[in-house]
């Protein structure tokens, strides 16, 4: 499934394997998309071993839906992004682009607070803050209802023209709204904005 998604979006796939241990040492330009249901010590050890061999290679980890926030936080020490499998194909492709651009994707808002509290209770250090980026923005985004709707349309792959037609406004107005949205959420482009929207906007924003 992941192979099909990547190839449909012009990502060249080098090889597929069943575990990180099967991979040789890779050049830094490579990116790994790794899916695992495991959330325990076995996965942590596998990620640690991978990092020892491929410290500069970008890794996106797809977890099972049951992976708790605290486990996601621990796993994110070894991956540029940790994404639950329930996310859409569009969100996955957006994550690939964001990581390729040099960003990390981390938990934000209440989920991050819950994870930090869980780690503190276990005597673990909370995750360090990452560099500014769209995934860091909290819920105080200050977006209007229309701006949220337009961002939600980005997650569906909508063009400016199709958004304009659906909302009954001109395409130039959509561009103005998007520039405002980018400024408010800290996104640099449509891809980052789409990823932010898929993670941060309430479900009702996607149903307008």
PDB file of C-alpha atoms in Angstrom:
ATOM      1  CA  UNK A   1       0.000   0.000   0.000  1.00  0.00           C
ATOM      2  CA  UNK A   2       2.742   2.451   0.954  1.00  0.00           C
ATOM      3  CA  UNK A   3       4.678   1.542  -2.184  1.00  0.00           C
ATOM      4  CA  UNK A   4       1.625   2.307  -4.319  1.00  0.00           C
ATOM      5  CA  UNK A   5       1.067   5.648  -2.572  1.00  0.00           C
ATOM      6  CA  UNK A   6       4.689   6.692  -3.026  1.00  0.00           C
ATOM      7  CA  UNK A   7       4.907   5.691  -6.663  1.00  0.00           C
ATOM      8  CA  UNK A   8       1.610   7.430  -7.435  1.00  0.00           C
ATOM      9  CA  UNK A   9       3.201  10.652  -6.131  1.00  0.00           C
ATOM     10  CA  UNK A  10       6.478  10.326  -8.074  1.00  0.00           C
ATOM     11  CA  UNK A  11       8.626   9.084  -5.194  1.00  0.00           C
ATOM     12  CA  UNK A  12      11.280   6.695  -6.474  1.00  0.00           C
ATOM     13  CA  UNK A  13      11.393   3.542  -4.361  1.00  0.00           C
ATOM     14  CA  UNK A  14      14.765   1.867  -3.978  1.00  0.00           C
ATOM     15  CA  UNK A  15      13.813  -1.339  -2.188  1.00  0.00           C
ATOM     16  CA  UNK A  16      11.254  -2.882   0.158  1.00  0.00           C
ATOM     17  CA  UNK A  17      12.084  -5.094   3.130  1.00  0.00           C
ATOM     18  CA  UNK A  18      10.431  -6.406   6.277  1.00  0.00           C
ATOM     19  CA  UNK A  19      12.750  -4.871   8.893  1.00  0.00           C
ATOM     20  CA  UNK A  20      15.252  -2.062   9.331  1.00  0.00           C
ATOM     21  CA  UNK A  21      17.934  -4.617  10.106  1.00  0.00           C
ATOM     22  CA  UNK A  22      17.808  -5.820   6.496  1.00  0.00           C
ATOM     23  CA  UNK A  23      18.917  -2.418   5.191  1.00  0.00           C
ATOM     24  CA  UNK A  24      22.596  -1.781   4.449  1.00  0.00           C
ATOM     25  CA  UNK A  25      24.327   1.491   5.280  1.00  0.00           C
ATOM     26  CA  UNK A  26      22.562   4.124   3.177  1.00  0.00           C
ATOM     27  CA  UNK A  27      23.559   7.499   1.710  1.00  0.00           C
ATOM     28  CA  UNK A  28      22.265  10.546   3.663  1.00  0.00           C
ATOM     29  CA  UNK A  29      19.983  11.608   0.794  1.00  0.00           C
ATOM     30  CA  UNK A  30      17.823   8.500   1.251  1.00  0.00           C
ATOM     31  CA  UNK A  31      14.559   8.465   3.200  1.00  0.00           C
ATOM     32  CA  UNK A  32      13.052   5.435   4.936  1.00  0.00           C
ATOM     33  CA  UNK A  33       9.324   4.852   5.392  1.00  0.00           C
ATOM     34  CA  UNK A  34       8.919   2.207   8.100  1.00  0.00           C
ATOM     35  CA  UNK A  35       5.673   0.642   9.309  1.00  0.00           C
ATOM     36  CA  UNK A  36       5.426  -1.216  12.622  1.00  0.00           C
ATOM     37  CA  UNK A  37       2.653  -2.255  15.018  1.00  0.00           C
ATOM     38  CA  UNK A  38       5.209  -2.728  17.802  1.00  0.00           C
ATOM     39  CA  UNK A  39       5.534   0.041  20.392  1.00  0.00           C
ATOM     40  CA  UNK A  40       7.784  -1.660  22.929  1.00  0.00           C
ATOM     41  CA  UNK A  41      11.461  -2.218  23.615  1.00  0.00           C
ATOM     42  CA  UNK A  42      11.901  -4.352  20.501  1.00  0.00           C
ATOM     43  CA  UNK A  43      11.035  -1.454  18.217  1.00  0.00           C
ATOM     44  CA  UNK A  44      13.169   0.970  20.224  1.00  0.00           C
ATOM     45  CA  UNK A  45      16.154  -1.341  19.901  1.00  0.00           C
ATOM     46  CA  UNK A  46      15.551  -1.721  16.177  1.00  0.00           C
ATOM     47  CA  UNK A  47      15.441   2.059  15.751  1.00  0.00           C
ATOM     48  CA  UNK A  48      18.555   2.535  17.874  1.00  0.00           C
ATOM     49  CA  UNK A  49      20.461  -0.016  15.802  1.00  0.00           C
ATOM     50  CA  UNK A  50      19.290   1.646  12.600  1.00  0.00           C
ATOM     51  CA  UNK A  51      20.470   5.056  13.834  1.00  0.00           C
ATOM     52  CA  UNK A  52      23.862   3.609  14.751  1.00  0.00           C
ATOM     53  CA  UNK A  53      24.279   2.491  11.120  1.00  0.00           C
ATOM     54  CA  UNK A  54      22.482   5.370   9.378  1.00  0.00           C
ATOM     55  CA  UNK A  55      22.684   8.446  11.562  1.00  0.00           C
ATOM     56  CA  UNK A  56      21.929  10.972   8.798  1.00  0.00           C
ATOM     57  CA  UNK A  57      19.213   9.068   6.907  1.00  0.00           C
ATOM     58  CA  UNK A  58      15.715  10.485   7.311  1.00  0.00           C
ATOM     59  CA  UNK A  59      13.192   8.071   8.803  1.00  0.00           C
ATOM     60  CA  UNK A  60       9.402   8.311   8.891  1.00  0.00           C
ATOM     61  CA  UNK A  61       7.771   5.804  11.235  1.00  0.00           C
ATOM     62  CA  UNK A  62       4.157   4.705  10.704  1.00  0.00           C
ATOM     63  CA  UNK A  63       2.648   3.258  13.892  1.00  0.00           C
ATOM     64  CA  UNK A  64      -0.496   1.297  14.620  1.00  0.00           C
ATOM     65  CA  UNK A  65      -3.557   3.247  15.692  1.00  0.00           C
ATOM     66  CA  UNK A  66      -3.191   1.970  19.241  1.00  0.00           C
ATOM     67  CA  UNK A  67       0.247   3.529  19.779  1.00  0.00           C
ATOM     68  CA  UNK A  68      -0.104   5.864  22.811  1.00  0.00           C
ATOM     69  CA  UNK A  69       1.206   9.424  22.798  1.00  0.00           C
ATOM     70  CA  UNK A  70       3.964   8.605  25.301  1.00  0.00           C
ATOM     71  CA  UNK A  71       5.249   5.810  23.059  1.00  0.00           C
ATOM     72  CA  UNK A  72       5.118   8.097  20.017  1.00  0.00           C
ATOM     73  CA  UNK A  73       7.250  10.620  21.890  1.00  0.00           C
ATOM     74  CA  UNK A  74       9.864   8.013  22.794  1.00  0.00           C
ATOM     75  CA  UNK A  75       9.959   6.714  19.236  1.00  0.00           C
ATOM     76  CA  UNK A  76      10.287  10.217  17.803  1.00  0.00           C
ATOM     77  CA  UNK A  77      13.786  10.481  19.293  1.00  0.00           C
ATOM     78  CA  UNK A  78      14.888   8.160  16.485  1.00  0.00           C
ATOM     79  CA  UNK A  79      12.630   9.314  13.618  1.00  0.00           C
ATOM     80  CA  UNK A  80      11.997  12.599  11.844  1.00  0.00           C
ATOM     81  CA  UNK A  81       8.256  11.884  11.960  1.00  0.00           C
ATOM     82  CA  UNK A  82       5.957   9.440  13.766  1.00  0.00           C
ATOM     83  CA  UNK A  83       2.552   9.135  12.092  1.00  0.00           C
ATOM     84  CA  UNK A  84      -0.424   6.909  13.055  1.00  0.00           C
ATOM     85  CA  UNK A  85      -1.584   4.647  10.237  1.00  0.00           C
ATOM     86  CA  UNK A  86      -5.095   6.149  10.274  1.00  0.00           C
ATOM     87  CA  UNK A  87      -3.797   9.311   8.574  1.00  0.00           C
ATOM     88  CA  UNK A  88      -4.756   9.814   4.948  1.00  0.00           C
ATOM     89  CA  UNK A  89      -2.505   9.148   1.970  1.00  0.00           C
ATOM     90  CA  UNK A  90      -2.382  12.920   1.436  1.00  0.00           C
ATOM     91  CA  UNK A  91      -1.079  13.455   4.964  1.00  0.00           C
ATOM     92  CA  UNK A  92       1.582  10.802   4.422  1.00  0.00           C
ATOM     93  CA  UNK A  93       2.797  12.423   1.205  1.00  0.00           C
ATOM     94  CA  UNK A  94       2.772  15.823   2.916  1.00  0.00           C
ATOM     95  CA  UNK A  95       4.908  14.346   5.703  1.00  0.00           C
ATOM     96  CA  UNK A  96       7.384  12.978   3.175  1.00  0.00           C
ATOM     97  CA  UNK A  97       7.744  16.429   1.642  1.00  0.00           C
ATOM     98  CA  UNK A  98       8.058  18.221   4.977  1.00  0.00           C
ATOM     99  CA  UNK A  99      10.770  15.824   6.185  1.00  0.00           C
ATOM    100  CA  UNK A 100      12.524  16.089   2.831  1.00  0.00           C
ATOM    101  CA  UNK A 101      12.561  19.877   3.327  1.00  0.00           C
ATOM    102  CA  UNK A 102      14.442  19.414   6.603  1.00  0.00           C
ATOM    103  CA  UNK A 103      11.625  19.618   9.156  1.00  0.00           C
ATOM    104  CA  UNK A 104      10.726  17.237  11.950  1.00  0.00           C
ATOM    105  CA  UNK A 105       7.126  16.394  12.826  1.00  0.00           C
ATOM    106  CA  UNK A 106       6.441  16.213  16.545  1.00  0.00           C
ATOM    107  CA  UNK A 107       3.451  15.890  18.826  1.00  0.00           C
ATOM    108  CA  UNK A 108       1.821  19.182  19.707  1.00  0.00           C
ATOM    109  CA  UNK A 109      -0.811  20.574  22.036  1.00  0.00           C
ATOM    110  CA  UNK A 110      -2.546  18.328  24.547  1.00  0.00           C
ATOM    111  CA  UNK A 111      -1.056  15.138  23.133  1.00  0.00           C
ATOM    112  CA  UNK A 112       2.475  16.370  23.759  1.00  0.00           C
ATOM    113  CA  UNK A 113       1.580  17.466  27.287  1.00  0.00           C
ATOM    114  CA  UNK A 114       0.064  14.065  28.055  1.00  0.00           C
ATOM    115  CA  UNK A 115       3.122  12.321  26.643  1.00  0.00           C
ATOM    116  CA  UNK A 116       5.514  14.495  28.659  1.00  0.00           C
ATOM    117  CA  UNK A 117       3.533  13.830  31.837  1.00  0.00           C
ATOM    118  CA  UNK A 118       3.626  10.085  31.178  1.00  0.00           C
ATOM    119  CA  UNK A 119       7.374  10.152  30.587  1.00  0.00           C
ATOM    120  CA  UNK A 120       7.960  12.231  33.723  1.00  0.00           C
ATOM    121  CA  UNK A 121       5.979   9.686  35.743  1.00  0.00           C
ATOM    122  CA  UNK A 122       8.272   6.986  34.396  1.00  0.00           C
ATOM    123  CA  UNK A 123      11.394   8.972  35.238  1.00  0.00           C
ATOM    124  CA  UNK A 124      12.134   9.827  31.625  1.00  0.00           C
ATOM    125  CA  UNK A 125      13.119  13.136  30.151  1.00  0.00           C
ATOM    126  CA  UNK A 126      10.510  14.935  28.047  1.00  0.00           C
ATOM    127  CA  UNK A 127      11.199  15.438  24.349  1.00  0.00           C
ATOM    128  CA  UNK A 128      13.167  18.568  23.471  1.00  0.00           C
ATOM    129  CA  UNK A 129      11.457  21.302  21.495  1.00  0.00           C
ATOM    130  CA  UNK A 130      12.080  21.229  17.780  1.00  0.00           C
ATOM    131  CA  UNK A 131      12.825  23.983  15.296  1.00  0.00           C
ATOM    132  CA  UNK A 132       9.885  26.200  14.271  1.00  0.00           C
ATOM    133  CA  UNK A 133       7.620  24.672  11.672  1.00  0.00           C
ATOM    134  CA  UNK A 134       3.981  24.051  10.893  1.00  0.00           C
ATOM    135  CA  UNK A 135       3.734  20.981  13.115  1.00  0.00           C
ATOM    136  CA  UNK A 136       4.739  22.991  16.204  1.00  0.00           C
ATOM    137  CA  UNK A 137       1.883  25.437  16.061  1.00  0.00           C
ATOM    138  CA  UNK A 138      -0.653  24.941  18.847  1.00  0.00           C
ATOM    139  CA  UNK A 139      -4.368  25.423  18.733  1.00  0.00           C
ATOM    140  CA  UNK A 140      -4.107  29.214  19.064  1.00  0.00           C
ATOM    141  CA  UNK A 141      -3.765  29.585  15.332  1.00  0.00           C
ATOM    142  CA  UNK A 142      -6.210  32.490  15.023  1.00  0.00           C
ATOM    143  CA  UNK A 143      -7.701  31.169  11.787  1.00  0.00           C
ATOM    144  CA  UNK A 144     -11.130  32.282  10.685  1.00  0.00           C
ATOM    145  CA  UNK A 145     -13.764  29.702   9.801  1.00  0.00           C
ATOM    146  CA  UNK A 146     -13.227  30.332   6.090  1.00  0.00           C
ATOM    147  CA  UNK A 147      -9.444  30.046   6.437  1.00  0.00           C
ATOM    148  CA  UNK A 148      -9.861  26.717   8.219  1.00  0.00           C
ATOM    149  CA  UNK A 149     -12.145  25.520   5.439  1.00  0.00           C
ATOM    150  CA  UNK A 150      -9.632  26.494   2.752  1.00  0.00           C
ATOM    151  CA  UNK A 151      -6.813  24.708   4.585  1.00  0.00           C
ATOM    152  CA  UNK A 152      -9.016  21.640   4.964  1.00  0.00           C
ATOM    153  CA  UNK A 153      -9.502  21.664   1.182  1.00  0.00           C
ATOM    154  CA  UNK A 154      -5.717  21.551   0.756  1.00  0.00           C
ATOM    155  CA  UNK A 155      -5.639  18.185   2.530  1.00  0.00           C
ATOM    156  CA  UNK A 156      -7.984  16.891  -0.181  1.00  0.00           C
ATOM    157  CA  UNK A 157      -5.607  18.037  -2.921  1.00  0.00           C
ATOM    158  CA  UNK A 158      -7.895  20.855  -4.082  1.00  0.00           C
ATOM    159  CA  UNK A 159      -6.499  23.545  -6.390  1.00  0.00           C
ATOM    160  CA  UNK A 160      -7.005  27.269  -5.881  1.00  0.00           C
ATOM    161  CA  UNK A 161      -9.440  27.274  -8.794  1.00  0.00           C
ATOM    162  CA  UNK A 162     -11.554  24.418  -7.423  1.00  0.00           C
ATOM    163  CA  UNK A 163     -11.643  26.055  -3.971  1.00  0.00           C
ATOM    164  CA  UNK A 164     -12.709  29.341  -5.522  1.00  0.00           C
ATOM    165  CA  UNK A 165     -15.481  27.657  -7.505  1.00  0.00           C
ATOM    166  CA  UNK A 166     -16.762  25.784  -4.458  1.00  0.00           C
ATOM    167  CA  UNK A 167     -16.803  28.876  -2.228  1.00  0.00           C
ATOM    168  CA  UNK A 168     -18.077  31.248  -4.904  1.00  0.00           C
ATOM    169  CA  UNK A 169     -15.089  33.589  -4.687  1.00  0.00           C
ATOM    170  CA  UNK A 170     -12.373  34.518  -7.151  1.00  0.00           C
ATOM    171  CA  UNK A 171      -9.093  32.632  -7.352  1.00  0.00           C
ATOM    172  CA  UNK A 172      -7.102  35.711  -6.308  1.00  0.00           C
ATOM    173  CA  UNK A 173      -9.078  35.822  -3.054  1.00  0.00           C
ATOM    174  CA  UNK A 174      -8.149  32.217  -2.349  1.00  0.00           C
ATOM    175  CA  UNK A 175      -4.474  33.112  -2.813  1.00  0.00           C
ATOM    176  CA  UNK A 176      -4.823  35.993  -0.341  1.00  0.00           C
ATOM    177  CA  UNK A 177      -6.472  33.683   2.199  1.00  0.00           C
ATOM    178  CA  UNK A 178      -3.711  31.109   1.766  1.00  0.00           C
ATOM    179  CA  UNK A 179      -0.952  33.664   2.291  1.00  0.00           C
ATOM    180  CA  UNK A 180      -2.665  34.729   5.509  1.00  0.00           C
ATOM    181  CA  UNK A 181      -3.017  31.104   6.593  1.00  0.00           C
ATOM    182  CA  UNK A 182       0.650  30.384   5.902  1.00  0.00           C
ATOM    183  CA  UNK A 183       1.663  33.347   8.048  1.00  0.00           C
ATOM    184  CA  UNK A 184      -0.607  32.357  10.935  1.00  0.00           C
ATOM    185  CA  UNK A 185       0.444  28.712  11.117  1.00  0.00           C
ATOM    186  CA  UNK A 186       4.097  29.135  10.141  1.00  0.00           C
ATOM    187  CA  UNK A 187       3.923  27.170   6.886  1.00  0.00           C
ATOM    188  CA  UNK A 188       6.180  27.918   3.935  1.00  0.00           C
ATOM    189  CA  UNK A 189       4.132  26.210   1.235  1.00  0.00           C
ATOM    190  CA  UNK A 190       0.930  24.313   0.419  1.00  0.00           C
ATOM    191  CA  UNK A 191       2.426  20.961   1.405  1.00  0.00           C
ATOM    192  CA  UNK A 192       3.344  22.109   4.896  1.00  0.00           C
ATOM    193  CA  UNK A 193      -0.037  23.806   5.276  1.00  0.00           C
ATOM    194  CA  UNK A 194      -1.868  20.640   4.212  1.00  0.00           C
ATOM    195  CA  UNK A 195       0.046  18.556   6.752  1.00  0.00           C
ATOM    196  CA  UNK A 196      -0.670  21.107   9.483  1.00  0.00           C
ATOM    197  CA  UNK A 197      -4.368  21.096   8.620  1.00  0.00           C
ATOM    198  CA  UNK A 198      -4.584  17.294   8.675  1.00  0.00           C
ATOM    199  CA  UNK A 199      -3.087  17.261  12.175  1.00  0.00           C
ATOM    200  CA  UNK A 200      -4.528  20.385  13.793  1.00  0.00           C
ATOM    201  CA  UNK A 201      -7.923  21.274  12.379  1.00  0.00           C
ATOM    202  CA  UNK A 202     -11.028  19.841  14.048  1.00  0.00           C
ATOM    203  CA  UNK A 203     -12.915  17.187  12.042  1.00  0.00           C
ATOM    204  CA  UNK A 204     -15.835  19.543  11.352  1.00  0.00           C
ATOM    205  CA  UNK A 205     -13.527  21.823   9.334  1.00  0.00           C
ATOM    206  CA  UNK A 206     -13.103  18.974   6.846  1.00  0.00           C
ATOM    207  CA  UNK A 207     -16.841  18.380   6.513  1.00  0.00           C
ATOM    208  CA  UNK A 208     -17.983  21.847   5.400  1.00  0.00           C
TER     209      UNK A 208
END
